[in-house]
Amino acid sequence: MSHENVVHFVGAGPGDVELITVKGARLLGEADVVVYAGSLVDRELVLTYAPDARVYDSAGMDLEQTTTVLAEAILAGEQVVRLHTGDPSIYGAIQEQMVELDRLGIGYEVVPGVTSAFAAAAALKQELTLPEVSQTVVITRLAGRTPVPEREQLGNIAQIGATLVIYLSISMIDKVVDELLSGAYQEDTPVAVVAKASWADEQVLTGTLADIAAKVRDAGIAKQALIVVGDVLRARSEGMKAKSLLYDKGFSHGCREGIVT
């Protein structure tokens, strides 16, 4: 697709400067103007890929101000990147920005990025879906300043017993634990907390629902951390119940005939 004169919403990835997509890095390199979420995106990433751009930190800007910067740059014929942490589609607050651009008749495209759930799984060297354990991953959060629909209260979601990746909730870890224990999880359900996944100062805590809150407090982790919950986390210490059939020698699929012995 042409990228002439449209705003590009680009996912910067979880933190590591190299975990941006090739396309995202290219668009940053071509950008005249970059508006980035300075409270979450590493300034080093912007300096690396967009050293010559005019850079605005949106941390101190409201929606009207960011829209004005994006719109004026587009109308001046400049290349514009709106840089978001992780992937823009996960708690990215891009929908409201796109509505404003629609209102102004300004085009835009979205370039996906690596969300921190996957950086956390990588840090843990953990597959989030395992045969006969969990085939479902739920990305969710506790209600904070942003409310959560009643049917999506954490205690309700916890009834499923799937692998949970909980964003934006580390400061309420005690409430997280209480809600999870009201669902399908037990005190001995394994939990991992990954703070600043993929950053140089990444921290990883592992425990159970019984002890994770105390471990989080002892470590002083209060923000920028994900909580991963579920029996898949047992695999590294207790081994796997079942192996995927994908690489089983007797399993046929679209790309390979099974080997019959």
PDB file of C-alpha atoms in Angstrom:
ATOM      1  CA  MET A   1       0.000   0.000   0.000  1.00  0.00           C
ATOM      2  CA  SER A   2       1.099   3.553  -0.572  1.00  0.00           C
ATOM      3  CA  HIS A   3       2.218   5.395   2.519  1.00  0.00           C
ATOM      4  CA  GLU A   4       1.942   8.839   0.943  1.00  0.00           C
ATOM      5  CA  ASN A   5       0.435  11.405   3.229  1.00  0.00           C
ATOM      6  CA  VAL A   6      -1.238   9.174   5.758  1.00  0.00           C
ATOM      7  CA  VAL A   7      -0.579   8.902   9.471  1.00  0.00           C
ATOM      8  CA  HIS A   8       1.110   5.636  10.369  1.00  0.00           C
ATOM      9  CA  PHE A   9       0.238   4.252  13.779  1.00  0.00           C
ATOM     10  CA  VAL A  10       3.280   2.085  14.487  1.00  0.00           C
ATOM     11  CA  GLY A  11       3.769  -0.465  17.247  1.00  0.00           C
ATOM     12  CA  ALA A  12       7.207   0.102  18.760  1.00  0.00           C
ATOM     13  CA  GLY A  13       7.286  -3.297  20.421  1.00  0.00           C
ATOM     14  CA  PRO A  14       7.726  -4.001  24.125  1.00  0.00           C
ATOM     15  CA  GLY A  15      10.940  -2.096  24.783  1.00  0.00           C
ATOM     16  CA  ASP A  16      13.961  -3.771  23.213  1.00  0.00           C
ATOM     17  CA  VAL A  17      15.048  -1.423  20.410  1.00  0.00           C
ATOM     18  CA  GLU A  18      15.364  -4.374  18.000  1.00  0.00           C
ATOM     19  CA  LEU A  19      11.839  -5.680  18.620  1.00  0.00           C
ATOM     20  CA  ILE A  20      10.220  -3.231  16.232  1.00  0.00           C
ATOM     21  CA  THR A  21       9.146  -4.574  12.843  1.00  0.00           C
ATOM     22  CA  VAL A  22      11.281  -3.922   9.776  1.00  0.00           C
ATOM     23  CA  LYS A  23       8.369  -1.925   8.354  1.00  0.00           C
ATOM     24  CA  GLY A  24       7.975   0.123  11.518  1.00  0.00           C
ATOM     25  CA  ALA A  25      11.686   0.937  11.574  1.00  0.00           C
ATOM     26  CA  ARG A  26      11.604   1.939   7.912  1.00  0.00           C
ATOM     27  CA  LEU A  27       8.644   4.248   8.421  1.00  0.00           C
ATOM     28  CA  LEU A  28      10.373   5.882  11.383  1.00  0.00           C
ATOM     29  CA  GLY A  29      13.439   6.418   9.235  1.00  0.00           C
ATOM     30  CA  GLU A  30      11.299   8.128   6.578  1.00  0.00           C
ATOM     31  CA  ALA A  31       9.304  10.221   9.058  1.00  0.00           C
ATOM     32  CA  ASP A  32       9.489  14.004   9.226  1.00  0.00           C
ATOM     33  CA  VAL A  33       7.356  14.048  12.382  1.00  0.00           C
ATOM     34  CA  VAL A  34       7.099  11.456  15.162  1.00  0.00           C
ATOM     35  CA  VAL A  35       4.632  11.651  18.033  1.00  0.00           C
ATOM     36  CA  TYR A  36       5.533   8.987  20.570  1.00  0.00           C
ATOM     37  CA  ALA A  37       4.333   7.801  23.976  1.00  0.00           C
ATOM     38  CA  GLY A  38       7.360   8.964  25.958  1.00  0.00           C
ATOM     39  CA  SER A  39       6.240   7.453  29.239  1.00  0.00           C
ATOM     40  CA  LEU A  40       6.417   3.947  27.721  1.00  0.00           C
ATOM     41  CA  VAL A  41       8.431   3.944  24.494  1.00  0.00           C
ATOM     42  CA  ASP A  42      12.197   4.084  24.943  1.00  0.00           C
ATOM     43  CA  ARG A  43      13.555   7.416  23.682  1.00  0.00           C
ATOM     44  CA  GLU A  44      16.570   5.435  22.479  1.00  0.00           C
ATOM     45  CA  LEU A  45      14.342   3.661  19.963  1.00  0.00           C
ATOM     46  CA  VAL A  46      13.206   6.988  18.507  1.00  0.00           C
ATOM     47  CA  LEU A  47      16.765   8.309  18.363  1.00  0.00           C
ATOM     48  CA  THR A  48      17.944   5.103  16.688  1.00  0.00           C
ATOM     49  CA  TYR A  49      15.386   4.982  13.899  1.00  0.00           C
ATOM     50  CA  ALA A  50      14.269   8.610  13.504  1.00  0.00           C
ATOM     51  CA  PRO A  51      17.329  10.728  14.328  1.00  0.00           C
ATOM     52  CA  ASP A  52      16.334  13.582  12.011  1.00  0.00           C
ATOM     53  CA  ALA A  53      12.585  13.767  12.698  1.00  0.00           C
ATOM     54  CA  ARG A  54      10.785  16.435  14.716  1.00  0.00           C
ATOM     55  CA  VAL A  55       9.768  14.502  17.804  1.00  0.00           C
ATOM     56  CA  TYR A  56       6.834  15.178  20.119  1.00  0.00           C
ATOM     57  CA  ASP A  57       6.352  13.346  23.410  1.00  0.00           C
ATOM     58  CA  SER A  58       2.626  12.697  23.838  1.00  0.00           C
ATOM     59  CA  ALA A  59       2.971  12.058  27.582  1.00  0.00           C
ATOM     60  CA  GLY A  60       2.145  15.701  28.264  1.00  0.00           C
ATOM     61  CA  MET A  61      -0.324  16.165  25.392  1.00  0.00           C
ATOM     62  CA  ASP A  62      -4.072  15.607  25.179  1.00  0.00           C
ATOM     63  CA  LEU A  63      -6.010  14.133  22.244  1.00  0.00           C
ATOM     64  CA  GLU A  64      -6.693  17.525  20.690  1.00  0.00           C
ATOM     65  CA  GLN A  65      -3.009  18.485  20.793  1.00  0.00           C
ATOM     66  CA  THR A  66      -1.739  15.221  19.302  1.00  0.00           C
ATOM     67  CA  THR A  67      -4.402  15.356  16.567  1.00  0.00           C
ATOM     68  CA  THR A  68      -3.373  18.904  15.704  1.00  0.00           C
ATOM     69  CA  VAL A  69       0.301  17.942  15.354  1.00  0.00           C
ATOM     70  CA  LEU A  70      -0.549  14.909  13.178  1.00  0.00           C
ATOM     71  CA  ALA A  71      -3.010  16.816  11.003  1.00  0.00           C
ATOM     72  CA  GLU A  72      -0.798  19.859  10.434  1.00  0.00           C
ATOM     73  CA  ALA A  73       2.130  17.669   9.427  1.00  0.00           C
ATOM     74  CA  ILE A  74       0.005  15.669   6.974  1.00  0.00           C
ATOM     75  CA  LEU A  75      -1.458  18.831   5.465  1.00  0.00           C
ATOM     76  CA  ALA A  76       2.084  20.155   5.023  1.00  0.00           C
ATOM     77  CA  GLY A  77       2.894  17.045   2.981  1.00  0.00           C
ATOM     78  CA  GLU A  78       5.135  15.484   5.632  1.00  0.00           C
ATOM     79  CA  GLN A  79       5.578  11.831   6.556  1.00  0.00           C
ATOM     80  CA  VAL A  80       4.085  11.193   9.998  1.00  0.00           C
ATOM     81  CA  VAL A  81       4.429   8.360  12.517  1.00  0.00           C
ATOM     82  CA  ARG A  82       2.369   8.028  15.681  1.00  0.00           C
ATOM     83  CA  LEU A  83       4.476   5.614  17.723  1.00  0.00           C
ATOM     84  CA  HIS A  84       2.809   3.467  20.365  1.00  0.00           C
ATOM     85  CA  THR A  85       4.243   0.990  22.816  1.00  0.00           C
ATOM     86  CA  GLY A  86       3.816  -2.727  22.107  1.00  0.00           C
ATOM     87  CA  ASP A  87       1.068  -3.322  19.576  1.00  0.00           C
ATOM     88  CA  PRO A  88      -1.341  -0.439  18.948  1.00  0.00           C
ATOM     89  CA  SER A  89      -4.398  -2.703  19.113  1.00  0.00           C
ATOM     90  CA  ILE A  90      -3.857  -3.741  22.754  1.00  0.00           C
ATOM     91  CA  TYR A  91      -4.774  -0.930  25.164  1.00  0.00           C
ATOM     92  CA  GLY A  92      -3.328   1.453  22.596  1.00  0.00           C
ATOM     93  CA  ALA A  93      -6.037   4.150  22.674  1.00  0.00           C
ATOM     94  CA  ILE A  94      -5.733   4.516  18.908  1.00  0.00           C
ATOM     95  CA  GLN A  95      -9.440   4.215  18.110  1.00  0.00           C
ATOM     96  CA  GLU A  96     -10.227   7.654  19.493  1.00  0.00           C
ATOM     97  CA  GLN A  97      -7.348   9.132  17.493  1.00  0.00           C
ATOM     98  CA  MET A  98      -8.578   7.497  14.300  1.00  0.00           C
ATOM     99  CA  VAL A  99     -12.067   8.905  14.887  1.00  0.00           C
ATOM    100  CA  GLU A 100     -10.563  12.404  15.025  1.00  0.00           C
ATOM    101  CA  LEU A 101      -8.593  11.805  11.826  1.00  0.00           C
ATOM    102  CA  ASP A 102     -11.753  10.469  10.137  1.00  0.00           C
ATOM    103  CA  ARG A 103     -13.499  13.683  11.119  1.00  0.00           C
ATOM    104  CA  LEU A 104     -10.730  15.680   9.448  1.00  0.00           C
ATOM    105  CA  GLY A 105     -10.642  13.464   6.355  1.00  0.00           C
ATOM    106  CA  ILE A 106      -7.058  12.351   7.007  1.00  0.00           C
ATOM    107  CA  GLY A 107      -6.030   8.811   6.100  1.00  0.00           C
ATOM    108  CA  TYR A 108      -4.076   6.432   8.303  1.00  0.00           C
ATOM    109  CA  GLU A 109      -2.637   2.931   8.433  1.00  0.00           C
ATOM    110  CA  VAL A 110      -1.702   0.714  11.362  1.00  0.00           C
ATOM    111  CA  VAL A 111       1.560  -1.235  11.561  1.00  0.00           C
ATOM    112  CA  PRO A 112       1.423  -4.013  14.176  1.00  0.00           C
ATOM    113  CA  GLY A 113       4.051  -4.481  16.847  1.00  0.00           C
ATOM    114  CA  VAL A 114       5.118  -7.085  19.403  1.00  0.00           C
ATOM    115  CA  THR A 115       2.908  -6.731  22.454  1.00  0.00           C
ATOM    116  CA  SER A 116       4.454  -7.220  25.887  1.00  0.00           C
ATOM    117  CA  ALA A 117       2.532 -10.486  26.426  1.00  0.00           C
ATOM    118  CA  PHE A 118       4.797 -12.107  23.867  1.00  0.00           C
ATOM    119  CA  ALA A 119       7.934 -10.458  25.207  1.00  0.00           C
ATOM    120  CA  ALA A 120       6.967 -11.797  28.644  1.00  0.00           C
ATOM    121  CA  ALA A 121       6.449 -15.313  27.249  1.00  0.00           C
ATOM    122  CA  ALA A 122       9.854 -15.045  25.568  1.00  0.00           C
ATOM    123  CA  ALA A 123      11.476 -13.948  28.833  1.00  0.00           C
ATOM    124  CA  LEU A 124       9.893 -16.926  30.575  1.00  0.00           C
ATOM    125  CA  LYS A 125      10.837 -19.229  27.661  1.00  0.00           C
ATOM    126  CA  GLN A 126       7.247 -20.340  27.902  1.00  0.00           C
ATOM    127  CA  GLU A 127       4.626 -21.386  25.373  1.00  0.00           C
ATOM    128  CA  LEU A 128       1.269 -19.903  26.375  1.00  0.00           C
ATOM    129  CA  THR A 129      -0.758 -22.694  24.769  1.00  0.00           C
ATOM    130  CA  LEU A 130      -0.017 -26.337  25.516  1.00  0.00           C
ATOM    131  CA  PRO A 131      -1.911 -29.459  24.412  1.00  0.00           C
ATOM    132  CA  GLU A 132      -4.279 -30.811  27.081  1.00  0.00           C
ATOM    133  CA  VAL A 133      -3.440 -27.891  29.407  1.00  0.00           C
ATOM    134  CA  SER A 134      -4.709 -24.720  27.747  1.00  0.00           C
ATOM    135  CA  GLN A 135      -5.531 -23.791  24.170  1.00  0.00           C
ATOM    136  CA  THR A 136      -6.822 -20.339  25.071  1.00  0.00           C
ATOM    137  CA  VAL A 137      -5.022 -17.146  26.022  1.00  0.00           C
ATOM    138  CA  VAL A 138      -7.027 -14.297  27.516  1.00  0.00           C
ATOM    139  CA  ILE A 139      -5.547 -10.800  27.524  1.00  0.00           C
ATOM    140  CA  THR A 140      -7.339  -8.752  30.146  1.00  0.00           C
ATOM    141  CA  ARG A 141      -6.982  -6.201  32.943  1.00  0.00           C
ATOM    142  CA  LEU A 142      -8.542  -5.214  36.236  1.00  0.00           C
ATOM    143  CA  ALA A 143     -10.833  -2.229  36.307  1.00  0.00           C
ATOM    144  CA  GLY A 144      -8.922   0.908  37.277  1.00  0.00           C
ATOM    145  CA  ARG A 145      -9.570   4.413  36.044  1.00  0.00           C
ATOM    146  CA  THR A 146     -10.749   2.692  32.861  1.00  0.00           C
ATOM    147  CA  PRO A 147     -13.787   0.560  33.779  1.00  0.00           C
ATOM    148  CA  VAL A 148     -14.258  -3.031  32.672  1.00  0.00           C
ATOM    149  CA  PRO A 149     -17.660  -4.373  31.520  1.00  0.00           C
ATOM    150  CA  GLU A 150     -19.414  -6.389  34.260  1.00  0.00           C
ATOM    151  CA  ARG A 151     -19.299  -9.655  32.295  1.00  0.00           C
ATOM    152  CA  GLU A 152     -15.525  -9.194  31.934  1.00  0.00           C
ATOM    153  CA  GLN A 153     -14.774  -8.819  35.631  1.00  0.00           C
ATOM    154  CA  LEU A 154     -11.637 -10.827  36.362  1.00  0.00           C
ATOM    155  CA  GLY A 155     -13.514 -13.213  38.653  1.00  0.00           C
ATOM    156  CA  ASN A 156     -15.842 -14.090  35.760  1.00  0.00           C
ATOM    157  CA  ILE A 157     -13.016 -14.604  33.271  1.00  0.00           C
ATOM    158  CA  ALA A 158     -11.211 -16.731  35.863  1.00  0.00           C
ATOM    159  CA  GLN A 159     -14.010 -19.328  35.587  1.00  0.00           C
ATOM    160  CA  ILE A 160     -12.546 -20.432  32.232  1.00  0.00           C
ATOM    161  CA  GLY A 161      -9.222 -21.536  33.688  1.00  0.00           C
ATOM    162  CA  ALA A 162      -7.326 -20.534  30.541  1.00  0.00           C
ATOM    163  CA  THR A 163      -3.872 -18.959  30.371  1.00  0.00           C
ATOM    164  CA  LEU A 164      -4.327 -15.358  31.494  1.00  0.00           C
ATOM    165  CA  VAL A 165      -2.100 -12.416  30.644  1.00  0.00           C
ATOM    166  CA  ILE A 166      -3.130  -9.496  32.830  1.00  0.00           C
ATOM    167  CA  TYR A 167      -2.045  -6.011  31.817  1.00  0.00           C
ATOM    168  CA  LEU A 168      -2.131  -2.728  33.750  1.00  0.00           C
ATOM    169  CA  SER A 169      -2.985  -4.351  37.080  1.00  0.00           C
ATOM    170  CA  ILE A 170       0.258  -4.964  38.971  1.00  0.00           C
ATOM    171  CA  SER A 171      -0.444  -2.156  41.452  1.00  0.00           C
ATOM    172  CA  MET A 172      -3.596  -4.080  42.470  1.00  0.00           C
ATOM    173  CA  ILE A 173      -1.967  -7.503  42.776  1.00  0.00           C
ATOM    174  CA  ASP A 174      -3.886  -8.432  45.948  1.00  0.00           C
ATOM    175  CA  LYS A 175      -7.217  -7.817  44.215  1.00  0.00           C
ATOM    176  CA  VAL A 176      -5.993  -9.787  41.171  1.00  0.00           C
ATOM    177  CA  VAL A 177      -5.200 -12.774  43.390  1.00  0.00           C
ATOM    178  CA  ASP A 178      -8.566 -12.589  45.204  1.00  0.00           C
ATOM    179  CA  GLU A 179     -10.502 -12.471  41.937  1.00  0.00           C
ATOM    180  CA  LEU A 180      -8.539 -15.359  40.414  1.00  0.00           C
ATOM    181  CA  LEU A 181      -9.062 -17.542  43.484  1.00  0.00           C
ATOM    182  CA  SER A 182     -12.809 -16.931  43.146  1.00  0.00           C
ATOM    183  CA  GLY A 183     -12.592 -18.608  39.721  1.00  0.00           C
ATOM    184  CA  ALA A 184     -10.991 -21.820  38.492  1.00  0.00           C
ATOM    185  CA  TYR A 185      -7.524 -21.195  39.912  1.00  0.00           C
ATOM    186  CA  GLN A 186      -6.055 -22.593  43.130  1.00  0.00           C
ATOM    187  CA  GLU A 187      -3.552 -21.292  45.662  1.00  0.00           C
ATOM    188  CA  ASP A 188      -0.905 -23.474  43.995  1.00  0.00           C
ATOM    189  CA  THR A 189      -1.671 -22.209  40.459  1.00  0.00           C
ATOM    190  CA  PRO A 190       1.627 -20.939  39.056  1.00  0.00           C
ATOM    191  CA  VAL A 191       2.030 -17.234  38.342  1.00  0.00           C
ATOM    192  CA  ALA A 192       4.803 -15.220  36.714  1.00  0.00           C
ATOM    193  CA  VAL A 193       5.267 -11.474  36.835  1.00  0.00           C
ATOM    194  CA  VAL A 194       7.452  -9.886  34.177  1.00  0.00           C
ATOM    195  CA  ALA A 195       8.337  -6.237  34.673  1.00  0.00           C
ATOM    196  CA  LYS A 196       9.689  -4.209  31.748  1.00  0.00           C
ATOM    197  CA  ALA A 197       9.715  -7.237  29.453  1.00  0.00           C
ATOM    198  CA  SER A 198      12.624  -7.106  26.963  1.00  0.00           C
ATOM    199  CA  TRP A 199      14.176  -3.974  28.535  1.00  0.00           C
ATOM    200  CA  ALA A 200      17.711  -4.074  29.941  1.00  0.00           C
ATOM    201  CA  ASP A 201      16.299  -3.882  33.486  1.00  0.00           C
ATOM    202  CA  GLU A 202      13.674  -6.605  32.957  1.00  0.00           C
ATOM    203  CA  GLN A 203      12.613  -8.402  36.148  1.00  0.00           C
ATOM    204  CA  VAL A 204      11.011 -11.841  36.324  1.00  0.00           C
ATOM    205  CA  LEU A 205       9.268 -13.219  39.406  1.00  0.00           C
ATOM    206  CA  THR A 206       7.732 -16.672  39.594  1.00  0.00           C
ATOM    207  CA  GLY A 207       5.510 -18.096  42.276  1.00  0.00           C
ATOM    208  CA  THR A 208       1.955 -19.172  42.952  1.00  0.00           C
ATOM    209  CA  LEU A 209      -1.263 -17.358  43.706  1.00  0.00           C
ATOM    210  CA  ALA A 210      -0.460 -17.969  47.367  1.00  0.00           C
ATOM    211  CA  ASP A 211       2.838 -16.062  47.406  1.00  0.00           C
ATOM    212  CA  ILE A 212       3.082 -13.836  44.315  1.00  0.00           C
ATOM    213  CA  ALA A 213       1.627 -10.703  45.939  1.00  0.00           C
ATOM    214  CA  ALA A 214       4.284 -10.749  48.680  1.00  0.00           C
ATOM    215  CA  LYS A 215       7.023 -11.337  46.103  1.00  0.00           C
ATOM    216  CA  VAL A 216       5.822  -8.369  44.032  1.00  0.00           C
ATOM    217  CA  ARG A 217       5.842  -6.122  47.112  1.00  0.00           C
ATOM    218  CA  ASP A 218       9.298  -7.323  48.189  1.00  0.00           C
ATOM    219  CA  ALA A 219      10.646  -6.611  44.692  1.00  0.00           C
ATOM    220  CA  GLY A 220       9.086  -3.135  44.689  1.00  0.00           C
ATOM    221  CA  ILE A 221       7.349  -3.683  41.348  1.00  0.00           C
ATOM    222  CA  ALA A 222       4.503  -1.201  40.964  1.00  0.00           C
ATOM    223  CA  LYS A 223       4.142  -0.524  37.226  1.00  0.00           C
ATOM    224  CA  GLN A 224       4.993  -1.708  33.702  1.00  0.00           C
ATOM    225  CA  ALA A 225       4.564  -5.360  34.608  1.00  0.00           C
ATOM    226  CA  LEU A 226       2.465  -8.212  33.254  1.00  0.00           C
ATOM    227  CA  ILE A 227       0.944 -11.006  35.292  1.00  0.00           C
ATOM    228  CA  VAL A 228       0.852 -14.417  33.574  1.00  0.00           C
ATOM    229  CA  VAL A 229      -1.321 -17.087  35.206  1.00  0.00           C
ATOM    230  CA  GLY A 230      -2.078 -20.683  34.364  1.00  0.00           C
ATOM    231  CA  ASP A 231      -1.094 -24.311  34.449  1.00  0.00           C
ATOM    232  CA  VAL A 232       1.021 -23.950  31.292  1.00  0.00           C
ATOM    233  CA  LEU A 233       3.647 -22.458  33.614  1.00  0.00           C
ATOM    234  CA  ARG A 234       4.092 -25.859  35.261  1.00  0.00           C
ATOM    235  CA  ALA A 235       5.565 -27.329  32.081  1.00  0.00           C
ATOM    236  CA  ARG A 236       9.092 -26.089  32.682  1.00  0.00           C
ATOM    237  CA  SER A 237       9.315 -27.565  36.168  1.00  0.00           C
ATOM    238  CA  GLU A 238       7.016 -30.578  35.867  1.00  0.00           C
ATOM    239  CA  GLY A 239       7.282 -31.558  32.214  1.00  0.00           C
ATOM    240  CA  MET A 240       4.535 -31.645  29.581  1.00  0.00           C
ATOM    241  CA  LYS A 241       1.349 -33.690  29.698  1.00  0.00           C
ATOM    242  CA  ALA A 242       1.195 -34.080  25.928  1.00  0.00           C
ATOM    243  CA  LYS A 243       3.188 -32.994  22.942  1.00  0.00           C
ATOM    244  CA  SER A 244       1.784 -31.116  19.975  1.00  0.00           C
ATOM    245  CA  LEU A 245       0.849 -33.363  17.066  1.00  0.00           C
ATOM    246  CA  LEU A 246       2.239 -30.805  14.631  1.00  0.00           C
ATOM    247  CA  TYR A 247       5.691 -32.400  14.594  1.00  0.00           C
ATOM    248  CA  ASP A 248       4.582 -35.936  15.415  1.00  0.00           C
ATOM    249  CA  LYS A 249       5.908 -38.289  12.747  1.00  0.00           C
ATOM    250  CA  GLY A 250       2.525 -39.983  12.321  1.00  0.00           C
ATOM    251  CA  PHE A 251       0.511 -36.797  11.982  1.00  0.00           C
ATOM    252  CA  SER A 252      -0.506 -35.656   8.509  1.00  0.00           C
ATOM    253  CA  HIS A 253      -1.327 -32.039   7.744  1.00  0.00           C
ATOM    254  CA  GLY A 254      -1.585 -29.816   4.696  1.00  0.00           C
ATOM    255  CA  CYS A 255       2.161 -29.543   4.181  1.00  0.00           C
ATOM    256  CA  ARG A 256       3.306 -33.036   5.055  1.00  0.00           C
ATOM    257  CA  GLU A 257       2.126 -36.620   4.834  1.00  0.00           C
ATOM    258  CA  GLY A 258       2.465 -38.600   8.057  1.00  0.00           C
ATOM    259  CA  ILE A 259       5.079 -41.319   8.151  1.00  0.00           C
ATOM    260  CA  VAL A 260       3.399 -44.676   8.508  1.00  0.00           C
ATOM    261  CA  THR A 261       5.620 -47.303  10.105  1.00  0.00           C
TER     262      THR A 261
END
